[in-house]
Every structure is written in C-alpha cells, then in structure tokens.
C-alpha cells in the first residue's frame, strides 16, 4: 500500500533489467488503474557497469526514497541485491589496499549495512504543512549456494527485524511462496494483537500461531525419522502430527498465484 515504490537493481543482469524497464511501463496499478510508473522510481545498475556505480546505486535509491518520505509519502524501497552491493564494496576496498576482514570484505561491511537499513522508519517532518512520512526498506540477499553463514547474511540478520528465507527445495516442490518457515522470523509478531479490535481475538491468534509453529517444528524432526526408518516406525500420535502439519502447510502457507485472495 505504499504511495511511492523505489526499485534499485544493483548489479543485475543486463537482460533482466531490460525486461524490467520494458515491462513496468505496461503494468497497471490495481488501486487506481493508472500506469504503475506514476508512483514508481527505477534505478538500473547492470553487472557490466563500474563497481563504483553499483555502490552508488544503493545510496541513490535510499536518498530518493528519503526525499519522498520527507514530503509526507509512504515509501517502499526495494534493493536487489545487497550481496552484489557488498561485493562492490569488497572490490573497491581491495583497490584501495584496505585491510580485509572475513571473506575479503572490508571491516566496515556490517556498519555500512546497518547504516543503510537504519535509515528506514517513520518521521514527523519539520516545516509547514505538518506531515508524517514513512520509509520501509526491503533488501534481498543472495549468498553463494544459499549459505546463511555468509558474511553479508549475518551482517543483515543482526540489524533487520523481519527475515524471509527463500529455499530452493520448496520451489522444486512447487510450494510458493518458497519461504522457509523454520528459518524465517519477525520481531513484530507481538504487535499484531493490537491490530485487532477484539483484543481477545488478537491474543488467541498469537496462541494459535505458536501452536502451529510448534507443529511445523515437530514435523521437521519426524520427517528426518521417516527418511531413516520409514513412516511405519511412527506412533499414531506422530502420524497425526504429520497430517496436521501438512494441512497447515498446504492450506495456510501454500498460496496460489492465480487465486484472487492469495494474490
């Protein structure tokens, strides 16, 4: 529901950025039925551009987003991908002969990533007329081989409040969106109950969420046993747990891209 969307393609493949620049002007905003480009800003930086431009693209995007936020708009910034931004910092640091840290990244990598995400938030703007603007930052991290122990991933996890882990195995199983519910998290869950007019209903929703996550965690452990010794070794209660968890996955976590409600 953002008023302004700023998309930064940092180090993207040239053909992918071409597709974005060609297709976006054709898209219609479902809210106003006007061209989506009326409220979008696209910053294209391809992988064959200089690394200095790759680093500058992220800061250009966040500065433009802050400009619209200070005008009182609700702004969403999408940076794809911060991993390639970090690689650009590593290459520039190497050319400057700075002391490398873990995996060759500069020692200030974590500080730069934290400073970037900390520019998000809600502000009350000074001056007249009085206005309030918000800025949300959505950054994608693409570690090599999906390794969550990568330096960029760890530096990001230390500062962000919401993390969605996309897993290839879920995509291969045709489970979309391919978000791993065991490694993803949100620190805002405790505030959801305040969004309900009925506070008791909000509290019940939180309790049901905890129970559902507990069942999904038990399912992961039981599936390991099934792979080793087979489903026949499970007790009736464990089999019921597997069926209940499967129902949660297929009915609540699995979305249909062609369904009006899911999309």
mmCIF file of C-alpha atoms in Angstrom:
data_model
loop_
_atom_site.group_PDB
_atom_site.id
_atom_site.type_symbol
_atom_site.label_atom_id
_atom_site.label_comp_id
_atom_site.label_asym_id
_atom_site.label_seq_id
_atom_site.Cartn_x
_atom_site.Cartn_y
_atom_site.Cartn_z
ATOM 1 C CA UNK A 1 0.000 0.000 0.000
ATOM 2 C CA UNK A 2 2.975 2.344 -0.451
ATOM 3 C CA UNK A 3 2.426 5.674 -2.185
ATOM 4 C CA UNK A 4 5.857 5.545 -3.830
ATOM 5 C CA UNK A 5 7.912 2.474 -4.757
ATOM 6 C CA UNK A 6 11.654 2.823 -5.396
ATOM 7 C CA UNK A 7 13.337 -0.182 -7.008
ATOM 8 C CA UNK A 8 17.126 -0.453 -7.128
ATOM 9 C CA UNK A 9 18.533 -3.124 -9.436
ATOM 10 C CA UNK A 10 22.070 -3.392 -8.070
ATOM 11 C CA UNK A 11 24.384 -5.466 -10.254
ATOM 12 C CA UNK A 12 21.520 -7.143 -12.105
ATOM 13 C CA UNK A 13 21.993 -8.961 -15.395
ATOM 14 C CA UNK A 14 21.509 -6.689 -18.370
ATOM 15 C CA UNK A 15 18.683 -8.715 -19.900
ATOM 16 C CA UNK A 16 16.791 -8.798 -16.588
ATOM 17 C CA UNK A 17 16.995 -5.035 -16.153
ATOM 18 C CA UNK A 18 15.908 -4.600 -19.773
ATOM 19 C CA UNK A 19 12.831 -6.714 -19.083
ATOM 20 C CA UNK A 20 12.013 -4.609 -16.016
ATOM 21 C CA UNK A 21 12.389 -1.330 -17.897
ATOM 22 C CA UNK A 22 10.296 -2.621 -20.805
ATOM 23 C CA UNK A 23 7.528 -4.321 -18.808
ATOM 24 C CA UNK A 24 6.976 -1.883 -15.922
ATOM 25 C CA UNK A 25 5.532 0.932 -18.096
ATOM 26 C CA UNK A 26 2.888 -1.530 -19.348
ATOM 27 C CA UNK A 27 1.673 -2.522 -15.877
ATOM 28 C CA UNK A 28 -1.461 -1.011 -14.346
ATOM 29 C CA UNK A 29 -1.847 -0.046 -10.701
ATOM 30 C CA UNK A 30 -4.684 -2.253 -9.343
ATOM 31 C CA UNK A 31 -5.729 0.503 -6.923
ATOM 32 C CA UNK A 32 -6.071 3.406 -9.350
ATOM 33 C CA UNK A 33 -5.961 1.641 -12.737
ATOM 34 C CA UNK A 34 -3.264 4.115 -13.761
ATOM 35 C CA UNK A 35 0.195 3.162 -15.065
ATOM 36 C CA UNK A 36 2.326 1.758 -12.260
ATOM 37 C CA UNK A 37 5.204 4.001 -13.308
ATOM 38 C CA UNK A 38 3.276 7.020 -11.993
ATOM 39 C CA UNK A 39 4.299 6.041 -8.459
ATOM 40 C CA UNK A 40 7.494 4.094 -9.189
ATOM 41 C CA UNK A 41 11.167 5.007 -9.447
ATOM 42 C CA UNK A 42 13.523 2.562 -11.167
ATOM 43 C CA UNK A 43 17.297 2.723 -10.730
ATOM 44 C CA UNK A 44 19.037 0.395 -13.167
ATOM 45 C CA UNK A 45 22.565 -0.786 -12.481
ATOM 46 C CA UNK A 46 23.763 -3.752 -14.505
ATOM 47 C CA UNK A 47 26.611 -6.118 -13.715
ATOM 48 C CA UNK A 48 28.810 -4.759 -16.518
ATOM 49 C CA UNK A 49 28.800 -1.241 -15.052
ATOM 50 C CA UNK A 50 31.693 0.004 -12.880
ATOM 51 C CA UNK A 51 31.677 -1.183 -9.269
ATOM 52 C CA UNK A 52 31.579 2.433 -8.083
ATOM 53 C CA UNK A 53 28.251 2.855 -9.877
ATOM 54 C CA UNK A 54 26.982 -0.331 -8.237
ATOM 55 C CA UNK A 55 27.723 1.053 -4.786
ATOM 56 C CA UNK A 56 26.316 4.462 -5.687
ATOM 57 C CA UNK A 57 23.034 2.974 -6.955
ATOM 58 C CA UNK A 58 22.010 1.852 -3.466
ATOM 59 C CA UNK A 59 22.732 5.245 -1.913
ATOM 60 C CA UNK A 60 20.972 6.991 -4.794
ATOM 61 C CA UNK A 61 17.879 4.883 -4.189
ATOM 62 C CA UNK A 62 17.744 5.484 -0.438
ATOM 63 C CA UNK A 63 18.269 9.240 -0.929
ATOM 64 C CA UNK A 64 15.396 9.446 -3.426
ATOM 65 C CA UNK A 65 13.207 7.411 -1.067
ATOM 66 C CA UNK A 66 14.007 9.768 1.825
ATOM 67 C CA UNK A 67 13.121 12.742 -0.360
ATOM 68 C CA UNK A 68 9.601 11.421 -0.954
ATOM 69 C CA UNK A 69 9.299 10.352 2.684
ATOM 70 C CA UNK A 70 10.077 13.907 3.789
ATOM 71 C CA UNK A 71 7.246 15.081 1.535
ATOM 72 C CA UNK A 72 4.866 13.013 3.664
ATOM 73 C CA UNK A 73 4.530 9.923 1.490
ATOM 74 C CA UNK A 74 4.604 6.268 2.449
ATOM 75 C CA UNK A 75 7.630 4.915 0.579
ATOM 76 C CA UNK A 76 8.877 1.377 -0.035
ATOM 77 C CA UNK A 77 12.452 0.842 -1.205
ATOM 78 C CA UNK A 78 13.403 -2.499 -2.758
ATOM 79 C CA UNK A 79 17.125 -3.194 -3.171
ATOM 80 C CA UNK A 80 18.104 -6.212 -5.262
ATOM 81 C CA UNK A 81 20.636 -7.340 -4.304
ATOM 82 C CA UNK A 82 22.612 -6.159 -1.302
ATOM 83 C CA UNK A 83 25.026 -9.064 -1.822
ATOM 84 C CA UNK A 84 26.253 -7.525 -5.077
ATOM 85 C CA UNK A 85 26.464 -4.173 -3.316
ATOM 86 C CA UNK A 86 28.722 -5.819 -0.715
ATOM 87 C CA UNK A 87 30.818 -7.372 -3.490
ATOM 88 C CA UNK A 88 31.308 -3.903 -4.957
ATOM 89 C CA UNK A 89 32.463 -2.641 -1.560
ATOM 90 C CA UNK A 90 34.907 -5.552 -1.358
ATOM 91 C CA UNK A 91 36.366 -4.790 -4.773
ATOM 92 C CA UNK A 92 36.722 -1.079 -4.041
ATOM 93 C CA UNK A 93 38.304 -1.868 -0.673
ATOM 94 C CA UNK A 94 40.814 -4.175 -2.368
ATOM 95 C CA UNK A 95 41.782 -1.488 -4.863
ATOM 96 C CA UNK A 96 42.276 0.960 -2.002
ATOM 97 C CA UNK A 97 44.513 -1.642 -0.289
ATOM 98 C CA UNK A 98 42.432 -1.601 2.880
ATOM 99 C CA UNK A 99 42.815 -4.327 5.475
ATOM 100 C CA UNK A 100 40.395 -7.142 4.557
ATOM 101 C CA UNK A 101 38.183 -8.877 7.104
ATOM 102 C CA UNK A 102 36.215 -12.122 6.829
ATOM 103 C CA UNK A 103 35.885 -13.488 3.262
ATOM 104 C CA UNK A 104 37.802 -10.483 1.960
ATOM 105 C CA UNK A 105 35.041 -7.994 2.773
ATOM 106 C CA UNK A 106 36.067 -4.669 4.335
ATOM 107 C CA UNK A 107 35.968 -4.431 8.106
ATOM 108 C CA UNK A 108 33.223 -1.802 7.905
ATOM 109 C CA UNK A 109 30.812 -4.068 5.990
ATOM 110 C CA UNK A 110 28.470 -4.624 8.952
ATOM 111 C CA UNK A 111 28.472 -0.907 9.799
ATOM 112 C CA UNK A 112 27.583 0.065 6.216
ATOM 113 C CA UNK A 113 24.742 -2.465 6.037
ATOM 114 C CA UNK A 114 23.393 -1.376 9.429
ATOM 115 C CA UNK A 115 23.567 2.308 8.462
ATOM 116 C CA UNK A 116 21.608 1.534 5.289
ATOM 117 C CA UNK A 117 18.731 -0.306 6.983
ATOM 118 C CA UNK A 118 18.603 2.133 9.897
ATOM 119 C CA UNK A 119 17.569 4.909 7.518
ATOM 120 C CA UNK A 120 14.112 3.312 7.408
ATOM 121 C CA UNK A 121 11.344 4.401 9.758
ATOM 122 C CA UNK A 122 8.569 6.910 10.353
ATOM 123 C CA UNK A 123 9.325 10.597 10.728
ATOM 124 C CA UNK A 124 7.423 13.751 11.571
ATOM 125 C CA UNK A 125 8.663 16.272 9.046
ATOM 126 C CA UNK A 126 9.605 19.798 10.047
ATOM 127 C CA UNK A 127 8.085 22.843 8.425
ATOM 128 C CA UNK A 128 4.642 23.592 7.062
ATOM 129 C CA UNK A 129 2.324 21.969 6.388
ATOM 130 C CA UNK A 130 2.769 19.394 9.142
ATOM 131 C CA UNK A 131 3.192 15.922 7.646
ATOM 132 C CA UNK A 132 4.332 12.448 8.518
ATOM 133 C CA UNK A 133 6.219 10.122 6.187
ATOM 134 C CA UNK A 134 7.371 6.535 6.386
ATOM 135 C CA UNK A 135 10.105 4.575 4.645
ATOM 136 C CA UNK A 136 10.284 0.784 4.539
ATOM 137 C CA UNK A 137 13.385 -0.958 3.171
ATOM 138 C CA UNK A 138 13.129 -4.393 1.590
ATOM 139 C CA UNK A 139 16.529 -5.795 0.682
ATOM 140 C CA UNK A 140 17.303 -9.121 -0.944
ATOM 141 C CA UNK A 141 20.438 -11.068 -0.077
ATOM 142 C CA UNK A 142 21.726 -13.701 -2.497
ATOM 143 C CA UNK A 143 24.512 -15.649 -0.754
ATOM 144 C CA UNK A 144 26.520 -18.154 -2.815
ATOM 145 C CA UNK A 145 24.899 -21.569 -2.596
ATOM 146 C CA UNK A 146 22.226 -20.257 -0.234
ATOM 147 C CA UNK A 147 24.717 -20.306 2.655
ATOM 148 C CA UNK A 148 23.155 -18.429 5.579
ATOM 149 C CA UNK A 149 26.546 -18.220 7.320
ATOM 150 C CA UNK A 150 27.752 -15.812 4.630
ATOM 151 C CA UNK A 151 29.155 -12.536 5.990
ATOM 152 C CA UNK A 152 26.562 -10.391 4.210
ATOM 153 C CA UNK A 153 23.706 -12.531 5.524
ATOM 154 C CA UNK A 154 24.991 -12.438 9.091
ATOM 155 C CA UNK A 155 25.543 -8.677 8.987
ATOM 156 C CA UNK A 156 21.997 -8.259 7.682
ATOM 157 C CA UNK A 157 20.443 -10.555 10.288
ATOM 158 C CA UNK A 158 21.999 -8.506 13.083
ATOM 159 C CA UNK A 159 20.056 -5.394 12.114
ATOM 160 C CA UNK A 160 16.791 -6.323 10.345
ATOM 161 C CA UNK A 161 13.585 -7.045 12.247
ATOM 162 C CA UNK A 162 11.980 -9.290 9.600
ATOM 163 C CA UNK A 163 13.718 -12.015 7.592
ATOM 164 C CA UNK A 164 12.238 -14.267 4.907
ATOM 165 C CA UNK A 165 14.421 -17.204 3.928
ATOM 166 C CA UNK A 166 13.692 -18.483 0.416
ATOM 167 C CA UNK A 167 14.610 -22.139 -0.132
ATOM 168 C CA UNK A 168 15.159 -23.822 -3.476
ATOM 169 C CA UNK A 169 13.854 -27.167 -2.217
ATOM 170 C CA UNK A 170 10.431 -25.606 -1.603
ATOM 171 C CA UNK A 171 10.401 -24.169 -5.118
ATOM 172 C CA UNK A 172 11.258 -27.605 -6.528
ATOM 173 C CA UNK A 173 8.279 -28.968 -4.576
ATOM 174 C CA UNK A 174 6.076 -26.298 -6.208
ATOM 175 C CA UNK A 175 5.492 -24.693 -2.813
ATOM 176 C CA UNK A 176 5.083 -20.963 -3.423
ATOM 177 C CA UNK A 177 5.983 -18.616 -1.948
ATOM 178 C CA UNK A 178 9.113 -20.661 -1.188
ATOM 179 C CA UNK A 179 9.584 -19.142 2.290
ATOM 180 C CA UNK A 180 11.144 -21.462 4.854
ATOM 181 C CA UNK A 181 9.001 -21.126 7.972
ATOM 182 C CA UNK A 182 11.702 -22.615 10.217
ATOM 183 C CA UNK A 183 14.447 -20.070 9.484
ATOM 184 C CA UNK A 184 12.285 -17.003 8.786
ATOM 185 C CA UNK A 185 11.273 -14.698 11.623
ATOM 186 C CA UNK A 186 9.635 -11.408 12.545
ATOM 187 C CA UNK A 187 10.124 -9.317 15.666
ATOM 188 C CA UNK A 188 6.808 -7.557 15.048
ATOM 189 C CA UNK A 189 4.553 -10.529 15.765
ATOM 190 C CA UNK A 190 3.870 -9.406 19.319
ATOM 191 C CA UNK A 191 2.369 -6.157 17.995
ATOM 192 C CA UNK A 192 -0.161 -7.886 15.731
ATOM 193 C CA UNK A 193 -2.670 -8.447 18.520
ATOM 194 C CA UNK A 194 -3.019 -4.668 18.898
ATOM 195 C CA UNK A 195 -4.310 -4.504 15.298
ATOM 196 C CA UNK A 196 -7.463 -6.417 16.260
ATOM 197 C CA UNK A 197 -10.488 -4.536 17.557
ATOM 198 C CA UNK A 198 -11.208 -7.558 19.735
ATOM 199 C CA UNK A 199 -8.106 -7.915 21.932
ATOM 200 C CA UNK A 200 -9.108 -11.422 22.987
ATOM 201 C CA UNK A 201 -9.188 -12.449 19.347
ATOM 202 C CA UNK A 202 -5.715 -10.989 18.851
ATOM 203 C CA UNK A 203 -4.396 -12.918 21.835
ATOM 204 C CA UNK A 204 -5.984 -16.115 20.524
ATOM 205 C CA UNK A 205 -4.362 -15.547 17.134
ATOM 206 C CA UNK A 206 -0.936 -15.332 18.769
ATOM 207 C CA UNK A 207 -1.501 -18.534 20.726
ATOM 208 C CA UNK A 208 -2.628 -20.387 17.597
ATOM 209 C CA UNK A 209 0.444 -19.120 15.751
ATOM 210 C CA UNK A 210 2.721 -20.531 18.454
ATOM 211 C CA UNK A 211 0.924 -23.880 18.305
ATOM 212 C CA UNK A 212 1.155 -24.003 14.506
ATOM 213 C CA UNK A 213 4.891 -23.258 14.572
ATOM 214 C CA UNK A 214 5.386 -25.952 17.198
ATOM 215 C CA UNK A 215 3.647 -28.491 14.942
ATOM 216 C CA UNK A 216 5.774 -27.465 11.956
ATOM 217 C CA UNK A 217 8.956 -27.858 14.002
ATOM 218 C CA UNK A 218 7.828 -31.297 15.169
ATOM 219 C CA UNK A 219 7.071 -32.210 11.561
ATOM 220 C CA UNK A 220 10.641 -31.382 10.506
ATOM 221 C CA UNK A 221 12.011 -33.688 13.216
ATOM 222 C CA UNK A 222 9.585 -36.506 12.340
ATOM 223 C CA UNK A 223 10.386 -36.275 8.632
ATOM 224 C CA UNK A 224 14.034 -36.950 9.459
ATOM 225 C CA UNK A 225 12.953 -40.132 11.244
ATOM 226 C CA UNK A 226 10.768 -41.114 8.289
ATOM 227 C CA UNK A 227 13.704 -40.728 5.907
ATOM 228 C CA UNK A 228 15.838 -43.018 8.080
ATOM 229 C CA UNK A 229 13.482 -45.809 9.155
ATOM 230 C CA UNK A 230 10.222 -45.187 7.293
ATOM 231 C CA UNK A 231 6.759 -43.998 8.300
ATOM 232 C CA UNK A 232 5.867 -47.399 9.788
ATOM 233 C CA UNK A 233 8.083 -46.669 12.789
ATOM 234 C CA UNK A 234 5.964 -43.684 13.839
ATOM 235 C CA UNK A 235 3.301 -43.866 16.504
ATOM 236 C CA UNK A 236 -0.329 -42.920 15.678
ATOM 237 C CA UNK A 237 0.137 -39.622 17.529
ATOM 238 C CA UNK A 238 3.207 -38.773 15.431
ATOM 239 C CA UNK A 239 1.343 -39.635 12.232
ATOM 240 C CA UNK A 240 -1.469 -37.322 13.298
ATOM 241 C CA UNK A 241 1.124 -34.582 13.879
ATOM 242 C CA UNK A 242 2.450 -35.059 10.345
ATOM 243 C CA UNK A 243 -1.029 -34.850 8.836
ATOM 244 C CA UNK A 244 -1.903 -31.753 10.874
ATOM 245 C CA UNK A 245 1.331 -30.017 9.872
ATOM 246 C CA UNK A 246 0.740 -30.939 6.220
ATOM 247 C CA UNK A 247 -2.703 -29.344 6.441
ATOM 248 C CA UNK A 248 -1.171 -26.153 7.876
ATOM 249 C CA UNK A 249 1.397 -26.007 5.070
ATOM 250 C CA UNK A 250 -0.997 -26.669 2.219
ATOM 251 C CA UNK A 251 -3.953 -24.631 3.496
ATOM 252 C CA UNK A 252 -2.210 -21.605 5.030
ATOM 253 C CA UNK A 253 1.395 -21.342 3.800
ATOM 254 C CA UNK A 254 0.923 -22.504 0.214
ATOM 255 C CA UNK A 255 -0.550 -19.754 -1.985
ATOM 256 C CA UNK A 256 -1.978 -19.945 -5.482
ATOM 257 C CA UNK A 257 -0.741 -17.219 -7.838
ATOM 258 C CA UNK A 258 -3.979 -17.481 -9.818
ATOM 259 C CA UNK A 259 -6.279 -17.151 -6.801
ATOM 260 C CA UNK A 260 -7.851 -13.732 -6.273
ATOM 261 C CA UNK A 261 -7.485 -13.786 -2.475
ATOM 262 C CA UNK A 262 -3.929 -15.175 -2.397
ATOM 263 C CA UNK A 263 -2.654 -12.588 -4.840
#
